[in-house]
Short mmCIF file of C-alpha atoms in Angstrom, two decimals:
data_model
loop_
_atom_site.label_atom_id
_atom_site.label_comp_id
_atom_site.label_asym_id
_atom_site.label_seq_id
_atom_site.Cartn_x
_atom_site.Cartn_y
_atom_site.Cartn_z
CA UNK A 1 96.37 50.37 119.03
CA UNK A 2 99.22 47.99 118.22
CA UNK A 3 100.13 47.80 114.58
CA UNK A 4 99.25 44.50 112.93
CA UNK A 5 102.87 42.15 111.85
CA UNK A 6 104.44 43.59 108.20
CA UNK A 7 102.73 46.88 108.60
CA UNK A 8 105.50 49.49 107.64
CA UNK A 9 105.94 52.68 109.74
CA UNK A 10 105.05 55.77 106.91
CA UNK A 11 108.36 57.80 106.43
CA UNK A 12 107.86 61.10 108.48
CA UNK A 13 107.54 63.84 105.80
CA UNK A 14 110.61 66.10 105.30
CA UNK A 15 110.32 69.90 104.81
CA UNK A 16 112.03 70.40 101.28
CA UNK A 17 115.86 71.94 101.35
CA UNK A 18 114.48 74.64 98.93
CA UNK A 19 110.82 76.03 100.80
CA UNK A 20 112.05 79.04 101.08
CA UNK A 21 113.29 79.60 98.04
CA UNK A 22 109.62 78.03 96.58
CA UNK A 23 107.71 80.55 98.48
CA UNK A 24 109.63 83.36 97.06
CA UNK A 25 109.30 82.61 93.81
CA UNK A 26 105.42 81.89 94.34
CA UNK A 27 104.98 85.39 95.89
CA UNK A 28 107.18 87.17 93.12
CA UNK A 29 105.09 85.47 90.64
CA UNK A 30 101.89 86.58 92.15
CA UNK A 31 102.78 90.19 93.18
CA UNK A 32 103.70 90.26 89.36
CA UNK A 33 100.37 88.92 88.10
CA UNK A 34 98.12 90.66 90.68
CA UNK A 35 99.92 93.36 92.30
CA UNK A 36 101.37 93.32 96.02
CA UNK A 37 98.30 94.08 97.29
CA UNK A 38 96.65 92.11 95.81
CA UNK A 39 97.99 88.46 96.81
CA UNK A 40 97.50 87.33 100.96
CA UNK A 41 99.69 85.12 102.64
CA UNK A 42 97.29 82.06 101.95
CA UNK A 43 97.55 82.74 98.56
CA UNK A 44 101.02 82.28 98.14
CA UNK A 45 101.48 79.25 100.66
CA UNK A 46 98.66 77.14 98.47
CA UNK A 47 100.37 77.92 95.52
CA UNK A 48 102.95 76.35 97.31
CA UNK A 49 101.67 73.46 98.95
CA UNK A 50 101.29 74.41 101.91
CA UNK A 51 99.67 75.97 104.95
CA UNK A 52 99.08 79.41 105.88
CA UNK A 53 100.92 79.09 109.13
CA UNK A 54 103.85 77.17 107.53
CA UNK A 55 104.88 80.43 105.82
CA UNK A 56 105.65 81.94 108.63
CA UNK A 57 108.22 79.49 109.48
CA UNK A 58 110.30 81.44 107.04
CA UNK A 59 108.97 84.80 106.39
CA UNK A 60 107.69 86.87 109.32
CA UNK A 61 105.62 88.51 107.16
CA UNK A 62 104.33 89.50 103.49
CA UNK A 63 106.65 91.69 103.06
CA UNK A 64 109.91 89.64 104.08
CA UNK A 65 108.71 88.19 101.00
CA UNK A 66 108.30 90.61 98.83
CA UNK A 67 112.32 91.58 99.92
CA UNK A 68 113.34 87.89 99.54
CA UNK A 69 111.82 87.69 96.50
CA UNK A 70 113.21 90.99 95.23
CA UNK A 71 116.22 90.59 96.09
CA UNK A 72 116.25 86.84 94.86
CA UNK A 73 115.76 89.02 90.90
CA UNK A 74 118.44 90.93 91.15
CA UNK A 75 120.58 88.14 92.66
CA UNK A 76 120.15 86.39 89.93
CA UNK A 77 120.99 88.75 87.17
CA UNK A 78 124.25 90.23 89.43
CA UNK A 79 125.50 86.22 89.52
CA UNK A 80 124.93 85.41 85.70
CA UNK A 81 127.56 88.44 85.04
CA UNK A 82 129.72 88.11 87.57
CA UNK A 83 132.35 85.91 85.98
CA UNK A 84 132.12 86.85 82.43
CA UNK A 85 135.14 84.62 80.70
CA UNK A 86 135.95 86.90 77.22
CA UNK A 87 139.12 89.20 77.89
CA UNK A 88 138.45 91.73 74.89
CA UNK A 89 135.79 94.66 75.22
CA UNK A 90 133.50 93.50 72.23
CA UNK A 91 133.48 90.04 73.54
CA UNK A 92 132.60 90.95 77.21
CA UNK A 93 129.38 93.14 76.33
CA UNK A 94 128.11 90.22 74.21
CA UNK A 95 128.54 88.18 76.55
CA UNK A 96 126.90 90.12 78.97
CA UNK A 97 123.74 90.79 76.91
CA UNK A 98 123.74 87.22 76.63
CA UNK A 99 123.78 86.24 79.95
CA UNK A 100 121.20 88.90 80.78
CA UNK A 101 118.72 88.01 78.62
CA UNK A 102 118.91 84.35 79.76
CA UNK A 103 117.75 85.35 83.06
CA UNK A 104 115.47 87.58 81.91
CA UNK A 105 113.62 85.18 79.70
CA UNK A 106 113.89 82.45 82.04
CA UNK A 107 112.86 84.62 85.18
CA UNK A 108 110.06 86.77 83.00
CA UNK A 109 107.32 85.73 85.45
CA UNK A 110 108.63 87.96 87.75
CA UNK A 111 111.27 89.79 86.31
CA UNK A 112 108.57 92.88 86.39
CA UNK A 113 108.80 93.07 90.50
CA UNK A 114 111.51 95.67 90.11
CA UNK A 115 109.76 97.77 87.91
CA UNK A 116 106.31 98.14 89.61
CA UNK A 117 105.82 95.97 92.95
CA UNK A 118 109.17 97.41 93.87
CA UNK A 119 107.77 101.25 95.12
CA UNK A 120 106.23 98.89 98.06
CA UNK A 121 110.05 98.33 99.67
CA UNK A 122 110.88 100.67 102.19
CA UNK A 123 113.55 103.35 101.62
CA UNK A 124 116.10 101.23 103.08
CA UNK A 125 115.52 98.42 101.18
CA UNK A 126 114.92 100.65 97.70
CA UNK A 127 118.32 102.06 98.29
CA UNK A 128 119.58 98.36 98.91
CA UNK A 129 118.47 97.22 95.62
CA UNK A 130 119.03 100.65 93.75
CA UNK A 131 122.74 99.94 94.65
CA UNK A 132 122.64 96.27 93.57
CA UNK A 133 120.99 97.63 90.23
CA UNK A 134 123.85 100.16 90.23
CA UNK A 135 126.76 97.69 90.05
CA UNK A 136 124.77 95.66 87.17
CA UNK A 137 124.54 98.76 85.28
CA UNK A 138 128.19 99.37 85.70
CA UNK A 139 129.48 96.16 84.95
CA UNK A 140 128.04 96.52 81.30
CA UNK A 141 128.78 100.30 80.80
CA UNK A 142 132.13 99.57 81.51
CA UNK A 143 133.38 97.43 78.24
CA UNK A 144 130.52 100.12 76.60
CA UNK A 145 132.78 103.02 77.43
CA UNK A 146 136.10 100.77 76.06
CA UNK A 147 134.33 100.45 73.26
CA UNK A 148 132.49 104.02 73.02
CA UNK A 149 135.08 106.39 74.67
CA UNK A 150 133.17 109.44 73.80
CA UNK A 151 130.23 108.46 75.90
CA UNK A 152 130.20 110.48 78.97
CA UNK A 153 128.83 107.95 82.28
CA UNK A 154 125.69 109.10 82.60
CA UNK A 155 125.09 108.46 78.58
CA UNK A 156 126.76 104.68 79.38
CA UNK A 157 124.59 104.58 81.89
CA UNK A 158 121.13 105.65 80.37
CA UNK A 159 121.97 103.40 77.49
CA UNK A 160 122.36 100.56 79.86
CA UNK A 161 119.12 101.00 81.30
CA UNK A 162 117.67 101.12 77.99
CA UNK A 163 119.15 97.38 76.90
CA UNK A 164 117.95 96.30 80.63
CA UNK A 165 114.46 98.12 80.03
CA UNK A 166 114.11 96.27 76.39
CA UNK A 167 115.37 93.14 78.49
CA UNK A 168 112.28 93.61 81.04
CA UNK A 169 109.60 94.04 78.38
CA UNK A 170 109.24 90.30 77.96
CA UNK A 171 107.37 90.15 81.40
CA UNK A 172 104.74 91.60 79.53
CA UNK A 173 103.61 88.85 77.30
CA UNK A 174 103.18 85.42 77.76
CA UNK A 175 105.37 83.14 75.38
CA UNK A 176 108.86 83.58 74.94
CA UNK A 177 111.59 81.17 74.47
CA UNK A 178 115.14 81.14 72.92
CA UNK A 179 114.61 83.12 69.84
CA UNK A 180 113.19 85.37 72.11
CA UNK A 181 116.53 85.46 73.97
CA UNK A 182 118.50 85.83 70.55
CA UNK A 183 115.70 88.88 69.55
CA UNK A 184 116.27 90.78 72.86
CA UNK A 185 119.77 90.21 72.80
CA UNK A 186 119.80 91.90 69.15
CA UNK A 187 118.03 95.07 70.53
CA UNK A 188 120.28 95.51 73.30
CA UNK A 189 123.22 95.69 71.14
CA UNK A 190 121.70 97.87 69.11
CA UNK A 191 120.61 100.14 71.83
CA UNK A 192 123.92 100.54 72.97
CA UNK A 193 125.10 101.55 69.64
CA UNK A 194 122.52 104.42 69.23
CA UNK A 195 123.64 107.93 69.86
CA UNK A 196 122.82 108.04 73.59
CA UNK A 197 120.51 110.66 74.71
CA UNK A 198 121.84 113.62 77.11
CA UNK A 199 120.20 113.17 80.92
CA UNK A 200 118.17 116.31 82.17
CA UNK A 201 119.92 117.81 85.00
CA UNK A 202 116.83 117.90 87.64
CA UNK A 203 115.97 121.08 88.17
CA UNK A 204 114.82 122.30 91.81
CA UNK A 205 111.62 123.97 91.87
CA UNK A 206 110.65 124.00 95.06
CA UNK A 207 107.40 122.23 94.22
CA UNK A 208 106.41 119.00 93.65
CA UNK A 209 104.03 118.98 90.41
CA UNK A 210 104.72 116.11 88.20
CA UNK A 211 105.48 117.33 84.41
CA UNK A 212 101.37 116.25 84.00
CA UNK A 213 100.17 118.54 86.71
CA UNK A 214 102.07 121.64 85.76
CA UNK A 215 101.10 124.65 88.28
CA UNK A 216 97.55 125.25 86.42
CA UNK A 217 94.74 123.75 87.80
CA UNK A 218 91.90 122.94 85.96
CA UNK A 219 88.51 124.77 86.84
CA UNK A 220 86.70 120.90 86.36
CA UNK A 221 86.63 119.93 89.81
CA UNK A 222 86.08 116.04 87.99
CA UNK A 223 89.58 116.57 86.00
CA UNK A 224 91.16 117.81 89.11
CA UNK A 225 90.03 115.08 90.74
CA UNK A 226 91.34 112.75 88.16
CA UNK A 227 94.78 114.49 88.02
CA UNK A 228 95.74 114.89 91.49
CA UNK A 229 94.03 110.65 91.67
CA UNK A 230 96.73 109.99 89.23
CA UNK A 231 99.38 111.89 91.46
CA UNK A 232 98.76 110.66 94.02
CA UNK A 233 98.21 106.32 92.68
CA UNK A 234 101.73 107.36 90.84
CA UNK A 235 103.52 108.77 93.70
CA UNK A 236 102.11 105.97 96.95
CA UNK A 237 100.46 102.89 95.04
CA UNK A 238 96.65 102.75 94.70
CA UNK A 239 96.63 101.10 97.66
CA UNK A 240 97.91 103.37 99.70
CA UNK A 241 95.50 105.93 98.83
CA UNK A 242 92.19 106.80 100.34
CA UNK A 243 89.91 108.90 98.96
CA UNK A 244 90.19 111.11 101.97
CA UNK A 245 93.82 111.74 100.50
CA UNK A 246 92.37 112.41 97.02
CA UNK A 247 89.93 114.80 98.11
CA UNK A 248 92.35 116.44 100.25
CA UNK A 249 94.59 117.28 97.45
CA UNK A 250 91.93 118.83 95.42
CA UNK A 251 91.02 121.10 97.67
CA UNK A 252 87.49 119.31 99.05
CA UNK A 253 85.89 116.93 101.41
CA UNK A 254 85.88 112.99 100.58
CA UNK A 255 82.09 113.89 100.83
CA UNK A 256 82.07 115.89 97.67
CA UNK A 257 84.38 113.03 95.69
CA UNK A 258 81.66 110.82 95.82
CA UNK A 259 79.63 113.54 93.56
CA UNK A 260 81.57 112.93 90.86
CA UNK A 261 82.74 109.35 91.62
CA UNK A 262 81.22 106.33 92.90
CA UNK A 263 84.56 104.94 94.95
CA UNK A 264 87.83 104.76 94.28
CA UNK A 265 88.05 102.14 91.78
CA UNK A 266 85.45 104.63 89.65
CA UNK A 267 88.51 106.89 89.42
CA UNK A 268 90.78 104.48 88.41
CA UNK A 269 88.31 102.87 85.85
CA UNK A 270 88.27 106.45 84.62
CA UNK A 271 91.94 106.95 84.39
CA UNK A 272 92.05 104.33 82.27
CA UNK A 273 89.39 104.86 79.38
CA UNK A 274 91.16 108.22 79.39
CA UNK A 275 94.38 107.15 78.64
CA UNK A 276 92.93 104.31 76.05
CA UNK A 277 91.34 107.17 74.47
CA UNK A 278 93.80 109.57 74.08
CA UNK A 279 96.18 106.69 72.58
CA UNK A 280 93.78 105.64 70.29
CA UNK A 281 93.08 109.20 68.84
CA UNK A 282 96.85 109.94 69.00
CA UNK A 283 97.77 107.03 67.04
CA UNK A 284 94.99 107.29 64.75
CA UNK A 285 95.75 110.57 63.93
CA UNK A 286 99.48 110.22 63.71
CA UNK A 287 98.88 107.15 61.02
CA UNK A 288 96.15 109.55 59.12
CA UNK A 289 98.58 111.78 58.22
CA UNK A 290 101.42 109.53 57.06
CA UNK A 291 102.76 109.34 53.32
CA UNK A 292 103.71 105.61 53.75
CA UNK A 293 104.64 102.68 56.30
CA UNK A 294 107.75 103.95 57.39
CA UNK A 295 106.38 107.68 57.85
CA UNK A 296 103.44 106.21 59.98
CA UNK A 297 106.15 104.04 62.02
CA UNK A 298 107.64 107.17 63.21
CA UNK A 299 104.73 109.00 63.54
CA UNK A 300 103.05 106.65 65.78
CA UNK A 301 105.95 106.19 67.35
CA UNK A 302 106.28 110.59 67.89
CA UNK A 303 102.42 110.44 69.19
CA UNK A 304 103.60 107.69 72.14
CA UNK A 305 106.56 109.56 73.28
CA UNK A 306 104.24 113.00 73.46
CA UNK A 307 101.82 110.87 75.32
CA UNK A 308 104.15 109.33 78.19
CA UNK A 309 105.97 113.01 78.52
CA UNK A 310 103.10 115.00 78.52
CA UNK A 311 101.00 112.58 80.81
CA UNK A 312 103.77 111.09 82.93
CA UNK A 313 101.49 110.13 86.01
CA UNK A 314 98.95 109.14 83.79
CA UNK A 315 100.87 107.01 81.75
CA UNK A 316 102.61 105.62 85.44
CA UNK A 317 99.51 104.50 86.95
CA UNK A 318 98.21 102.97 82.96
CA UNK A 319 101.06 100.44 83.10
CA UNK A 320 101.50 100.12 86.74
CA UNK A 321 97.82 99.88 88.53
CA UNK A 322 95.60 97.10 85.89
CA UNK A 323 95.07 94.40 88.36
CA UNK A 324 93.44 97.28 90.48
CA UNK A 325 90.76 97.54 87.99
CA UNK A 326 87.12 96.30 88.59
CA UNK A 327 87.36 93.11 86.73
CA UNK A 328 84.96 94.09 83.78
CA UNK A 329 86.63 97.09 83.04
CA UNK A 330 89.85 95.52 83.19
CA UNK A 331 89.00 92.79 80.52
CA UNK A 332 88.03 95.58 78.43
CA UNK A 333 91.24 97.76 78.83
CA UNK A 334 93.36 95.45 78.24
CA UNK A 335 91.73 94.34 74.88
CA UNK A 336 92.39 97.69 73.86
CA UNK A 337 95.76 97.88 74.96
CA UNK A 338 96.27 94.65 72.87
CA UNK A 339 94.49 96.40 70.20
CA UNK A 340 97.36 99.54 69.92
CA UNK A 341 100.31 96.75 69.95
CA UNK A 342 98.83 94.96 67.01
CA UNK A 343 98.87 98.58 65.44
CA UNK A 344 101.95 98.65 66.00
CA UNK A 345 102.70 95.26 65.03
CA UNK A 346 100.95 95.62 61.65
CA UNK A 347 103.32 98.61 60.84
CA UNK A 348 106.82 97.20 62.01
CA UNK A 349 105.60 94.02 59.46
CA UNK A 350 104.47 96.70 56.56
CA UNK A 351 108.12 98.44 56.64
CA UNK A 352 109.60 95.27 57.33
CA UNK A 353 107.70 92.48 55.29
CA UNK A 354 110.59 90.05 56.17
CA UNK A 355 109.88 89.82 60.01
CA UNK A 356 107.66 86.93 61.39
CA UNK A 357 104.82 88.85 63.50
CA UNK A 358 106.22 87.36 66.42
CA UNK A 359 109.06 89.25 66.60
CA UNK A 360 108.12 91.94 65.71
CA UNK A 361 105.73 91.90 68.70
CA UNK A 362 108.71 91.46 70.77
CA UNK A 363 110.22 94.65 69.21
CA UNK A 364 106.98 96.57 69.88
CA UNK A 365 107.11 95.85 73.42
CA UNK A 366 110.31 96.26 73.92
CA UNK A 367 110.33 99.79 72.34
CA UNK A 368 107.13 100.63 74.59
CA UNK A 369 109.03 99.14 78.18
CA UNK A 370 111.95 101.62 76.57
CA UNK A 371 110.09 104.91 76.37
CA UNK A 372 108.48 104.60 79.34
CA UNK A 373 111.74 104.07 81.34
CA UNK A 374 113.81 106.22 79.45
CA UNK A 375 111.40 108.73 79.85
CA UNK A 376 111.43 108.09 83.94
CA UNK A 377 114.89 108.66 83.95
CA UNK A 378 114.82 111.78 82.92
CA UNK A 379 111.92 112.81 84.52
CA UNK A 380 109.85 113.40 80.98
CA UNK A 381 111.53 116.20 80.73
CA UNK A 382 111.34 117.73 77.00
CA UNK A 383 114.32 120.25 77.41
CA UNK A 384 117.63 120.06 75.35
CA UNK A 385 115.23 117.84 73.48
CA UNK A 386 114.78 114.45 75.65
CA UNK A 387 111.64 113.34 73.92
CA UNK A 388 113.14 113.37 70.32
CA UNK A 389 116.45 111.78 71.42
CA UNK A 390 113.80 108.81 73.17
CA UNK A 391 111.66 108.45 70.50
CA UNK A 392 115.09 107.97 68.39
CA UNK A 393 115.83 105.13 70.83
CA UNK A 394 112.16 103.66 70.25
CA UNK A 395 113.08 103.69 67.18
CA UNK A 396 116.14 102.01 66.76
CA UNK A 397 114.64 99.47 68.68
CA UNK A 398 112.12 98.28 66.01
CA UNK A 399 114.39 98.48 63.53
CA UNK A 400 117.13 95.80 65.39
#
């Protein structure tokens, strides 16, 4: 069919410069909001615009992506403090922070791949970013130890991780903005002011219990099953686990799991109101027996570090698995997780009246993110006294 006089030819339709880039940062931000696992191909190219098949053009896969995107984090954090311009030790580190939380705030959508969505990378590519994450850590401990000579590297270091780990908590709530930035950047400074804690050596037992486990089993076959779920959703990603796997570890056939649990999810579910419940009767308790505010503060804040170190896999899979959960269980959870912030909240604001509620929500999450990671990196270990010297991080951290 000829085209009639004056019609115009339509421009052919050019493939943006920056697809790639656009997919990425689609798939980051959905692995963030619903898990790895949880997010298909499809997903991410209509979030983009685009077609299934079009993806594929520039990822082989769903993982490439997950790498890309990954990578694409930490990129961004190593380039924002690469070419820091103050001379002077005090100046650098500030600047630093600075920079840092810029990124993070900007990037919180999926500044949280690292943390959880990261166990999915291979070896190879864990040790790829564990190095990149390596030379961001010691580009700030190094004005630290200028400044703080007695710090021995590992101490830099934990401290570090603890300003980065206060840094990542904003991926866990929804608005944040330049006060946010100025807040975080506060905490970090005075994280890497606080007496640092002293590492665990890691011991070799031969075994590989978590801290949770311990060698005792229980005689509930239902708890054991719950424990060694945990272990196991920790260790692999609930994903990667079938109940075959569960069962296995307990010492039974997948037949006899469904006794006590409907399917997998059932055993998540579970997890879950257990570790609400415990929290809740912790904290309760721990504010029942305060004098005033400030005892309660610490108290509350005592009760969440004995939690995380006595149920470290527990605690792992609490923070790590929720978009797992069967939808109406999940709405529910996550009430009551909102619940124990505002606890929290409520008792930063009663010891310090002066602080919009705001911030100090940004405080209380930040000192959460901060004994949960701190805690990881030493393995929950309570020798030499690791829990007390965490919960004096925590803290420090709502008092910033």
């Amino acid at each position: 069919m000829r085209r009639a006089a004056g019609d115009t030819v339509p421009a052919p339709v050019r493939r943006p410069k920056d697809r790639k880039a656009r997919i990425a940062l689609a798939g980051a931000e959905l692995f963030c909001e619903r898990g790895y696992h949880g997010v298909s191909v499809d997903e991410i190219a209509a979030a983009v615009g685009i077609s299934g098949p079009a993806v594929y053009r520039h990822f082989p896969n769903k993982y490439a992506i997950l790498v890309h995107a990954t990578r694409e984090v930490v990129g961004a954090l190593l380039a924002a403090t690469e070419e820091p311009a103050a001379s002077d030790a005090d100046g650098l580190l500030d600047e630093l922070l600075r920079a840092l939380a810029e990124v993070t705030v900007s990037r919180r959508r999926v500044a949280g791949l690292y943390q959880w969505e990261g166990r999915y990378l291979t070896p190879e590519h864990r040790q790829e970013f564990a190095a990149s994450m390596a030379t961001l850590i010691g580009r700030v401990a190094a004005p630290l130890r200028e400044l703080r000579p007695e710090l021995t590297a590992a101490q830099a270091d934990l401290l570090v991780n603890a300003a980065l780990s206060a840094f990542g908590s904003v991926t866990t709530y929804r608005t944040a903005g330049a006060d946010t930035e100025h807040l975080l950047t506060r905490v970090a400074r005075t994280l890497l002011r606080t007496d640092a804690p002293t590492v665990p050596p890691r011991r070799r037992t031969g075994v590989e219990d978590s801290p949770a486990t311990g060698p005792v089993r229980p005689a509930s076959r239902r708890e054991l099953l719950l424990i060694e779920a945990m272990r196991l959703f920790h260790r692999h990603g609930y994903h990667a686990v079938a109940v075959e796997d569960i069962g296995r570890a307990a010492g039974m056939q997948a037949s006899s799991v469904y006794r006590y649990f409907p399917g997998k999810a059932d055993l998540l579910a579970a997890a879950y109101y257990r570790a609400t419940d415990r929290l809740t009767g912790a904290t309760t308790a721990a504010i029942a027996e305060a004098s005033d505010p400030a005892d309660a503060l610490h108290r509350v804040v005592r009760a969440y570090v004995d939690f995380a170190f006595g149920q470290s896999d527990l605690v792992a899979v609490y923070l790590a698995e929720n978009n797992n959960l069967p939808e109406r269980d999940r709405h529910q959870l996550r009430g009551a997780q909102r619940l124990h912030v505002e606890e929290w909240v409520g008792l930063v604001r009663a010891v310090r009246p002066e602080l919009p509620a705001g911030d100090a929500r940004v405080l209380v999450h930040a000192a959460l993110n901060v004994v949960t990671d701190v805690g990881r990196l030493g393995r929950f270990d309570r020798t030499a006294g690791y829990d007390d010297q965490t919960a004096r991080l925590a803290l420090a951290v709502l008092h910033a």
